[in-house]
C-alpha cells in the first residue's frame, strides 16, 4: 500500500477520530467505507405497523479497514419508498422528504472497529424488487465540511455489455426478492423460461415489408430497382428543404440525391381524407409519390428507407398505398426526474420520424427538476434544475433519486432558450409536434422551491409586491400530506392568484420561444395527475370554498381554470386522465386531450371509454403496455419500475389491440401474473380514440444510454401499432362484452395470424432495423437468449433472427454458438450486437 494511504489510515485511528473529523479524515472514510445493501425479502412474513399490508425487509452493512470512533457524521441516501422501522441500537434512519433518508449514529454507537461489519435491518413501506430501484451515490457528511460520495456506492459500467453494475448491492437470487406478496406469481424469466414461452424465428432473411407496415404493398412486374443509383428528386428548393431530414437519412444509407439518380417526383394531388396519406410507386426508372400534404411525401420517402437494408439497396418494383391509423402517434420523454441531453432529444426525434411517429410530449418539470429556462425567472433553472446536498435548498434541490453531490452531473441540467428553439426546429423538420408539459398542480416541487428562493431574494431587496407576484405556496397553510412520491411539499396552492399569474407568465414565455423558432405552439399538457390531499387547512382555499359553496373539487377547479387560460391563448389543453376526471365537463374548453393511463387489469378501459364518449381526444397511455420505463422481462437485472407491469417486451407492445382495450383480459395477466376479467357491458365506447403514446419516465434512468436501452426496439413496435391496424386485431364490440381467459373471442385463427405477423416484424428488426439503429449510434437493447438442454446439447435462439449467439464453456471461455454444432454444455449464454462490439445480458443455464 502506498505510504500516503498508510498515513491517511493512521490518521483515522481511534485517537485521531475521537473528535469531529477533519476534511481529510472525512474524505478518507468516504473512500474506504464499505456499504453493502441486501434485499432480504420483498414479502416478509409480517410487516410492522402501520404498514402491515405491504413492506419489504432490507439490511445495510458498513465496514471499514480502520477504527472510527467519531459520531459526528451522517450518511444520506435515496430509498424510493420511506423506511419506517429500523432495528438497531447504534443507528437511526430518518426519512427526510421524497426518497431522501439520513443515517445517524446514536449515543450507543461504539464506533467502527477495523474489519468488523456493523449492520442495520429495516422495513420500508410498499415494494421494490428490481435492482435499478436501489439507488447509488450515498453521501457522507459532517457539519462544516464538504460532503463526499462514498466510493463503494458508486456504479460502474460493464466493459462488455456497457450496462450499469451496482457493486454495493448484493445479488438477487431467489423468488423471495422477486415476489411482492403471497399471491404474486411473477415468473423468473431465465433462459429456460424464455425457451418455453418465446417463439423461435421462422424467417432466414428479411421479408419484403417495412416498419410500420403499410396499408397495402403490391409487387409490380418489371426490373429490380437499384436504389444505390440515387434519386433525382424533382422539387423546388422550398419543398426540398422540408424534406431535408429524410433525404439525409437516405443518403446515410447510400441513397444519394443527384441528377443521375432515378427520377423521383412528389405531387401533392392525392384525393384522400387523411392529411398524412400517400402512395408510392417504385420502378427501375421512375419513382412516383402522390400525397395529400408534404407530410405524406415525407413518410413516402421514409418508406423507401424502410424497404432497404444497409447491405442491400435493391428492391423489386412495387406500389404502396398507405395512411396512418391514428392522427396522434406519440412518444413521451421525461427529462425532469433525470435530465436528458439535447443531443438525446434530437437523436430520438430522428428515430421517431424514421418510424412515422409525429408527437413528442416533453415532460419538462416535476418534483426533481425544472428543465426549461424562462425569461425573468432565473431561479427556475439556477436552483430548480440542480440537485446537491443542501438541506436548506438555497442553492439546489435535495439530491433525490441517487443524484449525488455534483450539480453539474448528467442527471442535472436544463434547456436554454436557444436549446429549446433548436429542438422545436429539429422536430418541425421531422414533421413532429413538440407538446411541452410543466406538470401541475402536484409534481411541482422544483417550481415551488425555486419560487420560494425568488421570494426570499426579492424580500431581502424590499420588493414585497414583486416577491409575492409568482409565489406558489401559502405559509399559513398547515396542511399535512404525502404525495405519491412521498413529498410533503410538492403541490402548489390552487387558491392563490399568484399561482395563476405564474402559469400565465410561463405559458407566455414558452409561446414566445415558439414564435422565435417559427414553430406554432399548438398543445399544452398541464399534467393534473396524482395530486395529494393538499389544501385542507389553506386559509385561501377555505375562503374560496366559502365564496363558491358548490365548488366540487379544488383540483378540478384548478384544471378548469388553467384549461380556460390555455384555451384563451389559442392552445389545445391536454392532461392525464385521473386529474381530468375531476372537472365539470361544462366548464372545460371544446378541444381537450386526455391521456388515459389507468392500468388495463384494473378497469383501465372504463376511463378511456368515458373520456372518448365525452367528445375528448383520448390518447391511449395504458401503463401495462406503453410505459417503457418498465422492464423488458421480469428479471432482477432488467432495469425498470414494477407497479403496473413486470414485463413489457417488444412483442407485448406489438400485440396490443388499442381499439379494444378490455379484450386484453383474454391474453394478458395482471401485474402479479394473475388472470383478470374486464367487463365492458356498462362502459361501452361510442367514439374513436385519437391516438397512442409510448412513455419513458426517468426516475430510474440516470443516463442517455440507459434511456435508449429502454426505448429501442420497443419504439418500433409502438410505431407499428400507432400507424397500422392489423387484420388480426379483435374488433371492438359496441354492445359491450365481458372478457377473461376463458371467453375466447380472440380465437385460434386470430392468434395464428398475429404470430405470423410478429414473425415478419421480428425478421425486419433482426435483419434490417438493428443495423440501422447501430449505424445511427443508438444503444438498443440486445435480447436475452432462450436456451435449454435438449438431447444432450444446448438448444438456443433469440426472438429476433440474424443475431449471433455465444456461450461460456466450463473453463469460462466465451465461444461462438453454432446451430449445426451445438455445445453439450454451457455455463451462460448471450447474444452479440450486429457490429460485434457489444454483448447482451448473459443468462445462466
GROMACS .gro file of C-alpha atoms in nm, residues 325-326 653-660 663-664 720-732 745-746 750-751 753-754 757:
model
   32
  325UNK     CA    1  -5.428   0.458  -3.818
  326UNK     CA    2  -5.412   0.745  -3.566
  653UNK     CA    3  -4.630  -0.382  -2.744
  654UNK     CA    4  -4.669  -0.535  -3.091
  655UNK     CA    5  -4.970  -0.748  -2.988
  656UNK     CA    6  -5.152  -0.451  -2.829
  657UNK     CA    7  -5.501  -0.404  -2.975
  658UNK     CA    8  -5.560  -0.038  -2.884
  659UNK     CA    9  -5.911  -0.013  -3.025
  660UNK     CA   10  -6.028  -0.298  -2.798
  663UNK     CA   11  -6.011  -0.772  -2.482
  664UNK     CA   12  -5.659  -0.795  -2.337
  720UNK     CA   13  -4.627  -0.037  -3.579
  721UNK     CA   14  -4.943  -0.026  -3.369
  722UNK     CA   15  -4.989   0.353  -3.387
  723UNK     CA   16  -4.964   0.358  -3.767
  724UNK     CA   17  -5.105   0.022  -3.876
  725UNK     CA   18  -5.421  -0.157  -3.769
  726UNK     CA   19  -5.354  -0.526  -3.817
  727UNK     CA   20  -5.630  -0.753  -3.958
  728UNK     CA   21  -5.577  -0.994  -3.667
  729UNK     CA   22  -5.678  -0.735  -3.406
  730UNK     CA   23  -6.005  -0.826  -3.239
  731UNK     CA   24  -6.273  -0.579  -3.346
  732UNK     CA   25  -6.436  -0.379  -3.071
  745UNK     CA   26  -6.318  -1.412  -2.859
  746UNK     CA   27  -5.954  -1.380  -2.968
  750UNK     CA   28  -5.655  -1.466  -3.499
  751UNK     CA   29  -5.374  -1.582  -3.272
  753UNK     CA   30  -5.237  -1.451  -3.779
  754UNK     CA   31  -5.086  -1.240  -3.504
  757UNK     CA   32  -4.729  -1.104  -3.837
   0.00000   0.00000   0.00000
